[in-house]
mmCIF file of C-alpha atoms in Angstrom:
data_model
loop_
_atom_site.group_PDB
_atom_site.id
_atom_site.type_symbol
_atom_site.label_atom_id
_atom_site.label_comp_id
_atom_site.label_asym_id
_atom_site.label_seq_id
_atom_site.Cartn_x
_atom_site.Cartn_y
_atom_site.Cartn_z
ATOM 1 C CA MET P 1 -86.249 22.102 -4.829
ATOM 2 C CA LYS P 2 -83.797 24.826 -4.445
ATOM 3 C CA ASN P 3 -82.480 23.121 -1.104
ATOM 4 C CA TYR P 4 -82.273 19.743 -3.630
ATOM 5 C CA TYR P 5 -79.971 21.463 -6.195
ATOM 6 C CA SER P 6 -77.884 22.900 -3.836
ATOM 7 C CA ILE P 7 -77.213 19.407 -2.082
ATOM 8 C CA LEU P 8 -76.652 17.986 -5.610
ATOM 9 C CA LEU P 9 -74.026 20.696 -6.371
ATOM 10 C CA LEU P 10 -72.350 20.147 -3.046
ATOM 11 C CA LEU P 11 -72.154 16.550 -4.121
ATOM 12 C CA LEU P 12 -70.569 17.337 -7.436
ATOM 13 C CA PHE P 13 -68.346 19.460 -5.761
ATOM 14 C CA VAL P 14 -66.917 17.135 -3.245
ATOM 15 C CA ALA P 15 -66.894 14.010 -5.888
ATOM 16 C CA CYS P 16 -64.780 16.100 -8.650
ATOM 17 C CA ARG P 17 -62.433 17.625 -6.541
ATOM 18 C CA LYS P 18 -58.557 16.165 -6.936
ATOM 19 C CA GLN P 19 -56.369 15.129 -4.048
ATOM 20 C CA TYR P 20 -53.242 17.087 -4.579
ATOM 21 C CA ASP P 21 -52.249 16.961 -1.105
ATOM 22 C CA VAL P 22 -49.998 15.285 1.472
ATOM 23 C CA ALA P 23 -51.946 14.565 4.328
ATOM 24 C CA LEU P 24 -50.290 15.812 7.316
ATOM 25 C CA PRO P 25 -49.918 13.541 10.301
ATOM 26 C CA ASP P 26 -52.067 13.906 13.465
ATOM 27 C CA GLN P 27 -49.534 15.850 15.719
ATOM 28 C CA ARG P 28 -51.207 15.459 18.977
ATOM 29 C CA TRP P 29 -48.556 14.247 21.776
ATOM 30 C CA ASP P 30 -50.126 14.007 25.431
ATOM 31 C CA LEU P 31 -46.932 15.468 27.063
ATOM 32 C CA PHE P 32 -47.210 18.529 24.793
ATOM 33 C CA GLU P 33 -50.546 19.321 25.453
ATOM 34 C CA SER P 34 -50.381 18.512 29.348
ATOM 35 C CA ALA P 35 -51.117 21.701 31.555
ATOM 36 C CA ASN P 36 -47.626 21.719 32.671
ATOM 37 C CA ALA P 37 -46.397 22.622 29.232
ATOM 38 C CA VAL P 38 -46.395 26.262 28.817
ATOM 39 C CA ALA P 39 -45.496 28.794 25.606
ATOM 40 C CA LEU P 40 -41.462 29.669 25.579
ATOM 41 C CA LYS P 41 -40.851 33.397 25.847
ATOM 42 C CA ASP P 42 -39.567 35.031 23.055
ATOM 43 C CA THR P 43 -35.693 35.046 24.584
ATOM 44 C CA VAL P 44 -35.752 31.334 24.403
ATOM 45 C CA ARG P 45 -36.958 31.337 20.808
ATOM 46 C CA ASN P 46 -34.416 33.645 19.585
ATOM 47 C CA LYS P 47 -31.434 31.504 21.387
ATOM 48 C CA LEU P 48 -33.011 28.279 19.969
ATOM 49 C CA GLN P 49 -31.885 29.090 16.374
ATOM 50 C CA GLY P 50 -28.854 28.206 14.519
ATOM 51 C CA VAL P 51 -26.946 25.716 12.598
ATOM 52 C CA PHE P 52 -27.198 22.140 13.927
ATOM 53 C CA ALA P 53 -24.934 19.148 13.466
ATOM 54 C CA ILE P 54 -27.326 15.917 12.773
ATOM 55 C CA GLY P 55 -26.203 13.068 14.634
ATOM 56 C CA ALA P 56 -28.786 9.802 14.406
ATOM 57 C CA GLY P 57 -31.506 10.613 11.551
ATOM 58 C CA ALA P 58 -28.207 11.941 9.463
ATOM 59 C CA THR P 59 -29.303 9.193 6.483
ATOM 60 C CA ASP P 60 -32.489 10.437 5.975
ATOM 61 C CA PHE P 61 -32.129 14.186 6.719
ATOM 62 C CA GLY P 62 -28.544 14.966 5.978
ATOM 63 C CA SER P 63 -25.423 16.139 8.206
ATOM 64 C CA LEU P 64 -26.470 19.661 8.817
ATOM 65 C CA ALA P 65 -29.929 21.659 9.652
ATOM 66 C CA ALA P 66 -30.754 25.212 9.916
ATOM 67 C CA LEU P 67 -33.440 26.097 12.726
ATOM 68 C CA LYS P 68 -35.163 29.299 12.611
ATOM 69 C CA TRP P 69 -38.757 30.663 13.908
ATOM 70 C CA SER P 70 -41.291 32.233 12.169
ATOM 71 C CA TYR P 71 -44.809 33.133 13.054
ATOM 72 C CA ASN P 72 -48.598 33.660 11.900
ATOM 73 C CA VAL P 73 -50.890 35.810 13.464
ATOM 74 C CA ASN P 74 -54.835 35.290 13.835
ATOM 75 C CA GLY P 75 -56.726 38.252 14.988
ATOM 76 C CA THR P 76 -55.127 38.797 18.652
ATOM 77 C CA ASP P 77 -53.312 35.339 18.812
ATOM 78 C CA THR P 78 -49.772 34.569 17.516
ATOM 79 C CA THR P 79 -48.325 30.809 16.842
ATOM 80 C CA TYR P 80 -44.808 30.819 16.476
ATOM 81 C CA TYR P 81 -43.056 27.885 14.419
ATOM 82 C CA LEU P 82 -39.519 26.465 14.740
ATOM 83 C CA SER P 83 -38.595 25.397 11.014
ATOM 84 C CA VAL P 84 -35.791 22.997 10.647
ATOM 85 C CA PHE P 85 -34.290 23.098 7.090
ATOM 86 C CA CYS P 86 -32.266 19.978 6.046
ATOM 87 C CA GLU P 87 -30.563 19.148 2.931
ATOM 88 C CA THR P 88 -31.465 15.645 1.769
ATOM 89 C CA ASP P 89 -34.522 15.135 -0.525
ATOM 90 C CA VAL P 90 -35.653 19.584 0.061
ATOM 91 C CA SER P 91 -36.758 18.329 3.596
ATOM 92 C CA TYR P 92 -37.895 20.110 6.439
ATOM 93 C CA PHE P 93 -39.441 19.903 9.730
ATOM 94 C CA ILE P 94 -41.815 22.302 11.088
ATOM 95 C CA MET P 95 -42.541 22.375 15.147
ATOM 96 C CA GLN P 96 -44.342 24.161 17.934
ATOM 97 C CA GLY P 97 -42.218 24.605 21.244
ATOM 98 C CA LYS P 98 -43.108 24.680 25.180
ATOM 99 C CA ARG P 99 -41.423 24.372 28.251
ATOM 100 C CA LEU P 100 -42.154 21.574 30.553
ATOM 101 C CA ASP P 101 -40.240 22.340 33.960
ATOM 102 C CA SER P 102 -36.433 22.761 32.847
ATOM 103 C CA SER P 103 -37.020 21.250 29.566
ATOM 104 C CA ILE P 104 -38.233 22.161 26.087
ATOM 105 C CA LEU P 105 -40.485 20.075 24.174
ATOM 106 C CA LEU P 106 -40.847 20.534 20.082
ATOM 107 C CA ASN P 107 -43.806 18.844 18.395
ATOM 108 C CA GLY P 108 -44.471 18.701 14.942
ATOM 109 C CA TYR P 109 -43.874 16.685 11.571
ATOM 110 C CA TRP P 110 -41.005 16.094 8.930
ATOM 111 C CA ARG P 111 -41.822 16.384 5.111
ATOM 112 C CA LYS P 112 -39.425 15.846 1.711
ATOM 113 C CA MET P 113 -40.605 17.933 -0.957
ATOM 114 C CA THR P 114 -39.025 15.778 -3.243
ATOM 115 C CA GLY P 115 -42.038 13.011 -2.818
ATOM 116 C CA THR P 116 -45.139 12.603 -0.643
ATOM 117 C CA SER P 117 -43.009 10.912 2.594
ATOM 118 C CA THR P 118 -44.006 12.741 6.017
ATOM 119 C CA GLY P 119 -44.463 11.825 9.245
ATOM 120 C CA LYS P 120 -44.793 12.852 12.781
ATOM 121 C CA ALA P 121 -41.810 14.659 15.020
ATOM 122 C CA ARG P 122 -41.300 14.592 18.779
ATOM 123 C CA LEU P 123 -38.029 16.155 20.402
ATOM 124 C CA THR P 124 -36.786 17.403 23.379
ATOM 125 C CA ILE P 125 -34.108 19.473 24.817
ATOM 126 C CA SER P 126 -33.370 17.986 28.495
ATOM 127 C CA ALA P 127 -32.200 20.420 31.219
ATOM 128 C CA ALA P 128 -28.979 18.760 31.437
ATOM 129 C CA ASN P 129 -28.467 18.944 27.119
ATOM 130 C CA GLY P 130 -29.191 22.485 27.388
ATOM 131 C CA GLY P 131 -32.835 23.328 28.115
ATOM 132 C CA ARG P 132 -31.826 25.065 31.586
ATOM 133 C CA LYS P 133 -29.216 27.504 29.824
ATOM 134 C CA LEU P 134 -31.761 28.482 27.204
ATOM 135 C CA LEU P 135 -34.402 28.816 29.770
ATOM 136 C CA THR P 136 -32.306 30.687 32.092
ATOM 137 C CA GLY P 137 -30.735 32.875 29.146
ATOM 138 C CA ALA P 138 -27.129 31.246 30.388
ATOM 139 C CA VAL P 139 -24.208 31.354 27.269
ATOM 140 C CA PHE P 140 -23.665 28.578 25.739
ATOM 141 C CA ASN P 141 -21.461 27.391 23.109
ATOM 142 C CA SER P 142 -20.955 25.165 20.126
ATOM 143 C CA GLY P 143 -21.983 21.486 21.186
ATOM 144 C CA ASP P 144 -24.051 22.518 24.557
ATOM 145 C CA ILE P 145 -27.269 22.282 23.399
ATOM 146 C CA VAL P 146 -28.737 18.779 22.097
ATOM 147 C CA ILE P 147 -32.207 18.315 20.657
ATOM 148 C CA ASP P 148 -33.078 14.443 21.138
ATOM 149 C CA GLY P 149 -36.204 12.694 19.782
ATOM 150 C CA VAL P 150 -37.862 10.370 17.459
ATOM 151 C CA TYR P 151 -39.654 10.485 14.153
ATOM 152 C CA GLY P 152 -41.838 8.425 12.104
ATOM 153 C CA ASN P 153 -43.624 7.834 8.820
ATOM 154 C CA GLY P 154 -47.145 8.676 8.554
ATOM 155 C CA ASP P 155 -49.497 8.616 11.497
ATOM 156 C CA GLU P 156 -47.295 5.557 13.106
ATOM 157 C CA VAL P 157 -46.196 6.252 16.320
ATOM 158 C CA PRO P 158 -42.527 7.740 15.693
ATOM 159 C CA THR P 159 -39.636 5.542 16.899
ATOM 160 C CA ALA P 160 -36.748 6.420 14.738
ATOM 161 C CA PRO P 161 -34.064 8.044 16.708
ATOM 162 C CA ILE P 162 -32.993 11.941 15.255
ATOM 163 C CA ARG P 163 -30.238 14.238 17.170
ATOM 164 C CA PHE P 164 -29.256 17.688 16.486
ATOM 165 C CA GLN P 165 -26.397 19.471 18.580
ATOM 166 C CA TYR P 166 -25.862 22.813 18.335
ATOM 167 C CA ALA P 167 -22.862 24.010 16.107
ATOM 168 C CA ARG P 168 -22.756 28.067 15.394
ATOM 169 C CA PRO P 169 -25.109 30.985 14.820
ATOM 170 C CA LEU P 170 -27.187 31.528 11.584
ATOM 171 C CA TYR P 171 -25.221 32.973 8.897
ATOM 172 C CA ASN P 172 -26.419 36.698 8.394
ATOM 173 C CA ALA P 173 -23.359 38.442 6.799
ATOM 174 C CA ARG P 174 -25.017 38.994 3.544
ATOM 175 C CA PRO P 175 -28.559 39.464 3.065
ATOM 176 C CA LEU P 176 -30.629 36.989 0.775
ATOM 177 C CA GLU P 177 -34.167 37.687 -0.053
ATOM 178 C CA ILE P 178 -35.715 33.994 -0.508
ATOM 179 C CA VAL P 179 -38.819 34.393 -2.704
ATOM 180 C CA VAL P 180 -41.145 31.719 -3.050
ATOM 181 C CA HIS P 181 -42.943 31.421 -6.555
ATOM 182 C CA ARG P 182 -46.776 31.785 -6.697
ATOM 183 C CA GLY P 183 -47.187 32.517 -2.553
ATOM 184 C CA GLY P 184 -45.621 29.246 -1.442
ATOM 185 C CA GLY P 185 -44.863 26.831 -4.336
ATOM 186 C CA GLN P 186 -46.799 25.227 -7.050
ATOM 187 C CA THR P 187 -49.758 23.298 -6.161
ATOM 188 C CA ALA P 188 -48.506 20.121 -7.979
ATOM 189 C CA ASP P 189 -45.694 20.070 -5.314
ATOM 190 C CA LEU P 190 -48.489 18.693 -2.556
ATOM 191 C CA LEU P 191 -48.702 21.854 -0.788
ATOM 192 C CA PRO P 192 -51.022 22.422 2.247
ATOM 193 C CA ALA P 193 -53.162 24.879 0.294
ATOM 194 C CA SER P 194 -53.347 26.164 -3.347
ATOM 195 C CA GLU P 195 -50.721 28.088 -5.105
ATOM 196 C CA ASN P 196 -51.783 31.913 -4.792
ATOM 197 C CA SER P 197 -54.098 31.544 -2.239
ATOM 198 C CA ALA P 198 -54.308 33.675 1.154
ATOM 199 C CA GLN P 199 -53.630 30.545 2.875
ATOM 200 C CA ILE P 200 -50.668 29.500 1.246
ATOM 201 C CA ILE P 201 -49.069 32.881 1.959
ATOM 202 C CA GLN P 202 -49.813 31.868 5.423
ATOM 203 C CA TRP P 203 -47.331 28.946 5.210
ATOM 204 C CA ALA P 204 -44.529 30.922 3.174
ATOM 205 C CA SER P 205 -42.071 31.961 5.903
ATOM 206 C CA ARG P 206 -42.554 28.240 7.506
ATOM 207 C CA PHE P 207 -40.936 26.958 4.373
ATOM 208 C CA GLY P 208 -37.843 29.231 4.410
ATOM 209 C CA ALA P 209 -39.179 32.164 2.366
ATOM 210 C CA THR P 210 -38.648 35.915 3.385
ATOM 211 C CA GLY P 211 -40.968 37.128 0.665
ATOM 212 C CA VAL P 212 -43.438 35.869 -2.149
ATOM 213 C CA GLU P 213 -44.035 36.214 -5.751
ATOM 214 C CA ILE P 214 -47.701 36.559 -6.522
ATOM 215 C CA ASP P 215 -49.492 36.543 -9.799
ATOM 216 C CA VAL P 216 -52.219 39.474 -10.300
ATOM 217 C CA ARG P 217 -54.725 39.531 -12.914
ATOM 218 C CA LEU P 218 -57.793 41.609 -13.719
ATOM 219 C CA THR P 219 -61.224 40.441 -13.632
ATOM 220 C CA ARG P 220 -63.753 41.566 -16.088
ATOM 221 C CA ASP P 221 -65.030 44.267 -13.709
ATOM 222 C CA GLY P 222 -61.463 45.529 -13.015
ATOM 223 C CA VAL P 223 -60.699 43.854 -9.797
ATOM 224 C CA PRO P 224 -56.696 42.713 -9.259
ATOM 225 C CA ILE P 225 -56.913 38.778 -8.401
ATOM 226 C CA LEU P 226 -54.238 36.387 -7.892
ATOM 227 C CA TYR P 227 -54.306 33.625 -10.319
ATOM 228 C CA HIS P 228 -51.579 32.220 -12.834
ATOM 229 C CA ASP P 229 -52.633 30.495 -15.523
ATOM 230 C CA ASP P 230 -54.169 32.069 -18.596
ATOM 231 C CA ASN P 231 -57.375 29.898 -18.380
ATOM 232 C CA LEU P 232 -59.403 28.244 -15.781
ATOM 233 C CA SER P 233 -58.659 24.847 -15.765
ATOM 234 C CA GLU P 234 -58.644 21.784 -13.242
ATOM 235 C CA ARG P 235 -54.993 22.452 -12.707
ATOM 236 C CA LEU P 236 -56.253 24.993 -9.947
ATOM 237 C CA ILE P 237 -59.880 24.938 -9.709
ATOM 238 C CA VAL P 238 -62.634 22.410 -9.111
ATOM 239 C CA LYS P 239 -64.209 21.295 -12.005
ATOM 240 C CA ASN P 240 -67.276 23.644 -12.442
ATOM 241 C CA GLY P 241 -68.241 24.161 -15.944
ATOM 242 C CA LEU P 242 -66.381 27.373 -16.080
ATOM 243 C CA ILE P 243 -63.930 27.794 -19.015
ATOM 244 C CA GLY P 244 -62.084 30.273 -20.572
ATOM 245 C CA PRO P 245 -59.756 33.246 -19.157
ATOM 246 C CA VAL P 246 -60.461 34.616 -15.811
ATOM 247 C CA GLU P 247 -60.347 38.070 -17.494
ATOM 248 C CA ASP P 248 -63.867 36.746 -19.120
ATOM 249 C CA TYR P 249 -65.729 36.742 -15.597
ATOM 250 C CA THR P 250 -66.524 39.302 -13.121
ATOM 251 C CA TYR P 251 -65.428 39.049 -9.480
ATOM 252 C CA ASP P 252 -68.644 38.018 -8.083
ATOM 253 C CA GLN P 253 -68.771 35.386 -10.807
ATOM 254 C CA LEU P 254 -65.670 33.895 -9.796
ATOM 255 C CA ASN P 255 -66.201 34.455 -6.052
ATOM 256 C CA THR P 256 -69.276 32.745 -6.288
ATOM 257 C CA MET P 257 -68.722 29.751 -8.886
ATOM 258 C CA VAL P 258 -65.314 29.093 -8.760
ATOM 259 C CA ARG P 259 -63.273 27.173 -5.753
ATOM 260 C CA LEU P 260 -59.162 26.534 -5.997
ATOM 261 C CA ILE P 261 -58.567 22.991 -5.772
ATOM 262 C CA ARG P 262 -57.509 22.773 -2.085
ATOM 263 C CA ASN P 263 -59.265 23.864 1.381
ATOM 264 C CA ASN P 264 -62.287 25.182 -0.814
ATOM 265 C CA GLU P 265 -60.606 28.260 -1.010
ATOM 266 C CA ARG P 266 -61.676 31.456 -3.417
ATOM 267 C CA ILE P 267 -59.716 33.130 -5.680
ATOM 268 C CA PRO P 268 -58.183 36.033 -3.339
ATOM 269 C CA THR P 269 -57.996 39.692 -4.496
ATOM 270 C CA LEU P 270 -54.894 41.637 -4.503
ATOM 271 C CA ARG P 271 -56.142 43.414 -1.116
ATOM 272 C CA GLU P 272 -56.832 40.085 0.526
ATOM 273 C CA ALA P 273 -53.398 38.883 -0.199
ATOM 274 C CA LEU P 274 -51.420 42.002 0.731
ATOM 275 C CA GLN P 275 -53.662 42.007 3.931
ATOM 276 C CA THR P 276 -52.328 38.789 4.891
ATOM 277 C CA VAL P 277 -48.644 39.542 4.169
ATOM 278 C CA VAL P 278 -49.016 42.868 6.376
ATOM 279 C CA TYR P 279 -50.706 41.493 9.479
ATOM 280 C CA SER P 280 -50.551 37.865 9.512
ATOM 281 C CA THR P 281 -46.671 37.049 8.261
ATOM 282 C CA PRO P 282 -43.356 38.307 9.211
ATOM 283 C CA LEU P 283 -42.903 38.517 5.615
ATOM 284 C CA LYS P 284 -40.794 41.668 4.132
ATOM 285 C CA TYR P 285 -40.877 41.221 0.362
ATOM 286 C CA VAL P 286 -43.670 41.107 -2.251
ATOM 287 C CA TRP P 287 -43.185 40.415 -6.040
ATOM 288 C CA LEU P 288 -46.507 41.226 -7.955
ATOM 289 C CA ASP P 289 -45.945 39.134 -11.115
ATOM 290 C CA THR P 290 -48.148 41.135 -13.624
ATOM 291 C CA LYS P 291 -50.405 38.899 -15.653
ATOM 292 C CA PHE P 292 -52.503 41.900 -17.237
ATOM 293 C CA HIS P 293 -52.004 44.285 -19.976
ATOM 294 C CA GLY P 294 -53.870 47.259 -19.149
ATOM 295 C CA ASN P 295 -53.802 50.478 -17.069
ATOM 296 C CA MET P 296 -51.860 49.685 -13.436
ATOM 297 C CA GLN P 297 -52.809 52.851 -11.891
ATOM 298 C CA LEU P 298 -54.999 50.704 -9.340
ATOM 299 C CA MET P 299 -52.488 48.278 -8.794
ATOM 300 C CA ARG P 300 -49.899 50.861 -8.177
ATOM 301 C CA ASP P 301 -52.561 52.513 -5.587
ATOM 302 C CA ILE P 302 -52.712 49.313 -3.949
ATOM 303 C CA GLN P 303 -48.993 48.463 -4.099
ATOM 304 C CA GLN P 304 -48.697 52.022 -1.921
ATOM 305 C CA GLU P 305 -51.367 51.641 0.124
ATOM 306 C CA TYR P 306 -50.049 48.639 1.648
ATOM 307 C CA MET P 307 -46.667 49.551 1.819
ATOM 308 C CA GLN P 308 -47.913 52.760 4.132
ATOM 309 C CA ARG P 309 -49.958 50.246 6.153
ATOM 310 C CA ALA P 310 -46.885 48.057 6.907
ATOM 311 C CA ALA P 311 -44.936 51.244 7.933
ATOM 312 C CA ALA P 312 -47.919 52.535 10.384
ATOM 313 C CA LEU P 313 -46.865 49.137 11.839
ATOM 314 C CA GLY P 314 -43.251 49.655 12.013
ATOM 315 C CA LYS P 315 -43.047 46.488 9.781
ATOM 316 C CA PRO P 316 -40.492 46.307 6.933
ATOM 317 C CA LEU P 317 -42.106 45.532 4.038
ATOM 318 C CA GLU P 318 -41.158 46.312 0.170
ATOM 319 C CA ILE P 319 -43.885 45.614 -2.573
ATOM 320 C CA THR P 320 -42.438 45.721 -6.425
ATOM 321 C CA ILE P 321 -44.398 45.628 -9.481
ATOM 322 C CA GLY P 322 -43.118 43.181 -11.922
ATOM 323 C CA ILE P 323 -42.382 44.035 -15.479
ATOM 324 C CA PRO P 324 -42.479 40.758 -17.468
ATOM 325 C CA ASP P 325 -42.885 42.103 -20.813
ATOM 326 C CA GLU P 326 -42.188 45.370 -23.199
ATOM 327 C CA THR P 327 -46.184 45.828 -22.738
ATOM 328 C CA VAL P 328 -46.076 45.828 -19.270
ATOM 329 C CA PHE P 329 -43.179 48.308 -19.101
ATOM 330 C CA ASN P 330 -45.079 50.825 -21.506
ATOM 331 C CA ASN P 331 -48.016 50.690 -19.491
ATOM 332 C CA LEU P 332 -46.288 51.178 -16.125
ATOM 333 C CA THR P 333 -44.061 53.951 -17.329
ATOM 334 C CA ALA P 334 -47.156 55.762 -18.861
ATOM 335 C CA LEU P 335 -47.999 56.383 -14.884
ATOM 336 C CA PRO P 336 -47.427 59.587 -13.300
ATOM 337 C CA ASN P 337 -43.927 59.555 -11.745
ATOM 338 C CA TYR P 338 -43.178 55.830 -12.534
ATOM 339 C CA GLN P 339 -39.471 56.408 -11.610
ATOM 340 C CA ASN P 340 -40.498 56.147 -8.260
ATOM 341 C CA ILE P 341 -42.758 53.321 -8.293
ATOM 342 C CA PRO P 342 -40.982 50.068 -6.918
ATOM 343 C CA SER P 343 -40.717 47.689 -9.358
ATOM 344 C CA VAL P 344 -38.719 44.611 -10.425
ATOM 345 C CA CYS P 345 -38.022 44.421 -14.231
ATOM 346 C CA GLU P 346 -37.444 40.766 -15.973
ATOM 347 C CA LEU P 347 -36.240 42.759 -19.102
ATOM 348 C CA ASP P 348 -32.610 43.388 -19.618
ATOM 349 C CA VAL P 349 -30.670 46.021 -17.759
ATOM 350 C CA ASP P 350 -31.574 48.738 -20.315
ATOM 351 C CA PHE P 351 -35.273 48.290 -19.807
ATOM 352 C CA THR P 352 -34.753 47.991 -15.734
ATOM 353 C CA GLN P 353 -32.613 51.751 -15.942
ATOM 354 C CA ARG P 354 -35.235 53.295 -18.120
ATOM 355 C CA ALA P 355 -37.820 52.273 -15.530
ATOM 356 C CA ASN P 356 -35.555 53.062 -12.609
ATOM 357 C CA SER P 357 -36.289 49.440 -11.232
ATOM 358 C CA GLY P 358 -34.706 49.115 -7.900
ATOM 359 C CA ILE P 359 -34.578 45.159 -8.823
ATOM 360 C CA TRP P 360 -33.304 43.629 -11.975
ATOM 361 C CA GLY P 361 -34.937 40.074 -12.430
ATOM 362 C CA PRO P 362 -33.460 37.776 -15.100
ATOM 363 C CA ARG P 363 -34.279 33.989 -15.579
ATOM 364 C CA TRP P 364 -31.495 31.643 -14.540
ATOM 365 C CA THR P 365 -31.161 30.099 -17.875
ATOM 366 C CA LEU P 366 -29.235 33.125 -18.983
ATOM 367 C CA GLY P 367 -26.455 32.480 -17.057
ATOM 368 C CA ILE P 368 -25.021 34.296 -13.959
ATOM 369 C CA GLN P 369 -24.169 37.507 -15.891
ATOM 370 C CA THR P 370 -21.421 38.565 -13.320
ATOM 371 C CA ASP P 371 -20.912 42.253 -15.547
ATOM 372 C CA LYS P 372 -24.612 43.102 -15.660
ATOM 373 C CA ILE P 373 -25.142 42.231 -12.081
ATOM 374 C CA ASN P 374 -22.072 44.500 -11.243
ATOM 375 C CA LEU P 375 -23.389 47.318 -13.248
ATOM 376 C CA MET P 376 -26.796 46.823 -11.338
ATOM 377 C CA HIS P 377 -24.900 47.245 -8.041
ATOM 378 C CA SER P 378 -23.295 49.854 -8.940
ATOM 379 C CA GLN P 379 -26.226 52.001 -9.694
ATOM 380 C CA GLY P 380 -27.357 51.010 -6.179
ATOM 381 C CA ARG P 381 -30.058 48.401 -7.839
ATOM 382 C CA ARG P 382 -30.231 44.651 -6.803
ATOM 383 C CA ALA P 383 -30.638 41.427 -8.646
ATOM 384 C CA PHE P 384 -33.135 38.387 -8.291
ATOM 385 C CA VAL P 385 -32.654 35.559 -10.190
ATOM 386 C CA TRP P 386 -35.487 33.104 -10.845
ATOM 387 C CA THR P 387 -36.920 30.275 -10.763
ATOM 388 C CA LEU P 388 -34.380 28.022 -8.916
ATOM 389 C CA ASP P 389 -35.298 25.052 -7.843
ATOM 390 C CA VAL P 390 -32.512 22.427 -8.661
ATOM 391 C CA PRO P 391 -30.350 22.359 -5.503
ATOM 392 C CA GLU P 392 -27.141 22.350 -7.601
ATOM 393 C CA ASN P 393 -28.116 25.585 -9.537
ATOM 394 C CA ILE P 394 -29.416 27.234 -6.337
ATOM 395 C CA LYS P 395 -25.817 26.309 -4.514
ATOM 396 C CA GLN P 396 -23.936 27.714 -7.699
ATOM 397 C CA TYR P 397 -26.151 31.237 -8.063
ATOM 398 C CA MET P 398 -26.080 31.616 -4.207
ATOM 399 C CA TYR P 399 -21.971 31.158 -3.673
ATOM 400 C CA THR P 400 -21.344 33.681 -6.244
ATOM 401 C CA ASN P 401 -22.110 36.200 -3.775
ATOM 402 C CA LEU P 402 -23.473 38.046 -6.720
ATOM 403 C CA TYR P 403 -27.301 37.781 -6.335
ATOM 404 C CA ASP P 404 -29.447 39.525 -3.907
ATOM 405 C CA GLY P 405 -32.398 37.295 -4.312
ATOM 406 C CA ILE P 406 -33.624 33.741 -5.292
ATOM 407 C CA LEU P 407 -37.003 33.308 -6.409
ATOM 408 C CA THR P 408 -37.986 29.317 -5.947
ATOM 409 C CA ASP P 409 -40.805 26.750 -5.558
ATOM 410 C CA TYR P 410 -38.615 25.328 -2.803
ATOM 411 C CA PRO P 411 -37.774 27.880 -0.384
ATOM 412 C CA SER P 412 -36.540 25.497 2.415
ATOM 413 C CA ILE P 413 -33.490 24.122 0.304
ATOM 414 C CA VAL P 414 -32.568 27.936 -0.500
ATOM 415 C CA ALA P 415 -32.895 28.528 3.429
ATOM 416 C CA PHE P 416 -30.694 25.698 4.065
ATOM 417 C CA TYR P 417 -27.835 26.774 1.850
ATOM 418 C CA HIS P 418 -28.034 30.025 3.010
ATOM 419 C CA TYR P 419 -28.100 29.942 6.713
ATOM 420 C CA VAL P 420 -25.445 27.101 7.025
ATOM 421 C CA ARG P 421 -22.867 28.966 5.116
ATOM 422 C CA PRO P 422 -19.624 29.232 7.511
#
């Protein structure tokens, strides 16, 4: 009888799941998987970054693209991804690379975040079009590297031609923290994992993020977890009969009975999320958006622990505790040595100064606020604006050269505008 009910619950679980995903295409490519195709060296990957002009394919993806590598670590295995950030329709490619003789193969898929469009992409840098120069470390100039290939729709065999031609290095004159909302973007944006999950954090750098914002709540027994909404709801979890605030449930109850809407994921603890950031990604910034009102010592302890873990690895990582309201402000400033706690304050600049927050985080609807940003900069603080999703707004705020970070659901378009700057 017990097995019967287990099977029944599993069937109900599967039947009730909402399909929020865009099905990624099957990316198998026989040539890419051939025995003679081998992994690229670090030196080659580093050279294969930059701003590229798009020839064929410009109608779908725009006239320019920024190519940048990231990685994901799983145990002793590291997988490298080449992201191609394009302007049109918040589009990007995510590729993997191999060497085949004197050519370079790039295999993956493209996606447009403004809808559900996606498809396969297969690209080649032939020996004559720069493959040999990249592989041997030879000097190259604008126009010397040409990436030719094809892309398609869904799982169809790709046939539409596309060409990228190297123009110049990525912009790096002024740093910008590209912070993705809820660990990788909102679930409603059809992502490959649930928002605020450990899994989506592993995708963040592929989307163009240098940092993540994650929402922290406490369970009834005081375990910090990641969850955005006030209540359990079908927007974020598979229907299971549980209702009300997550704070009403113990961690064991949530871990046993609740599944996020994608990939049978569990609600992660804050420790699990930061473990992923530190040991599996190149991310270098975390914004802990405080969603609870209560003692913040445990959150502070975890923040300190994982910054120390990153430092022990020689990895630069900044973790800031978010101050979204006056209650959280009062709770944070009640802690010992609060002036030395890395934090980001969403309240006005006077609260930022009183908390000694290193970052002031105003919402974009308040305007650019040049005088206040200049004041923060004069005090050695930074300014991160949130939440910018409309491309024109992103360009407006970025090109003032005032903000040091942008929080967004669409890091790929922020990455595009940032890296293609002349």
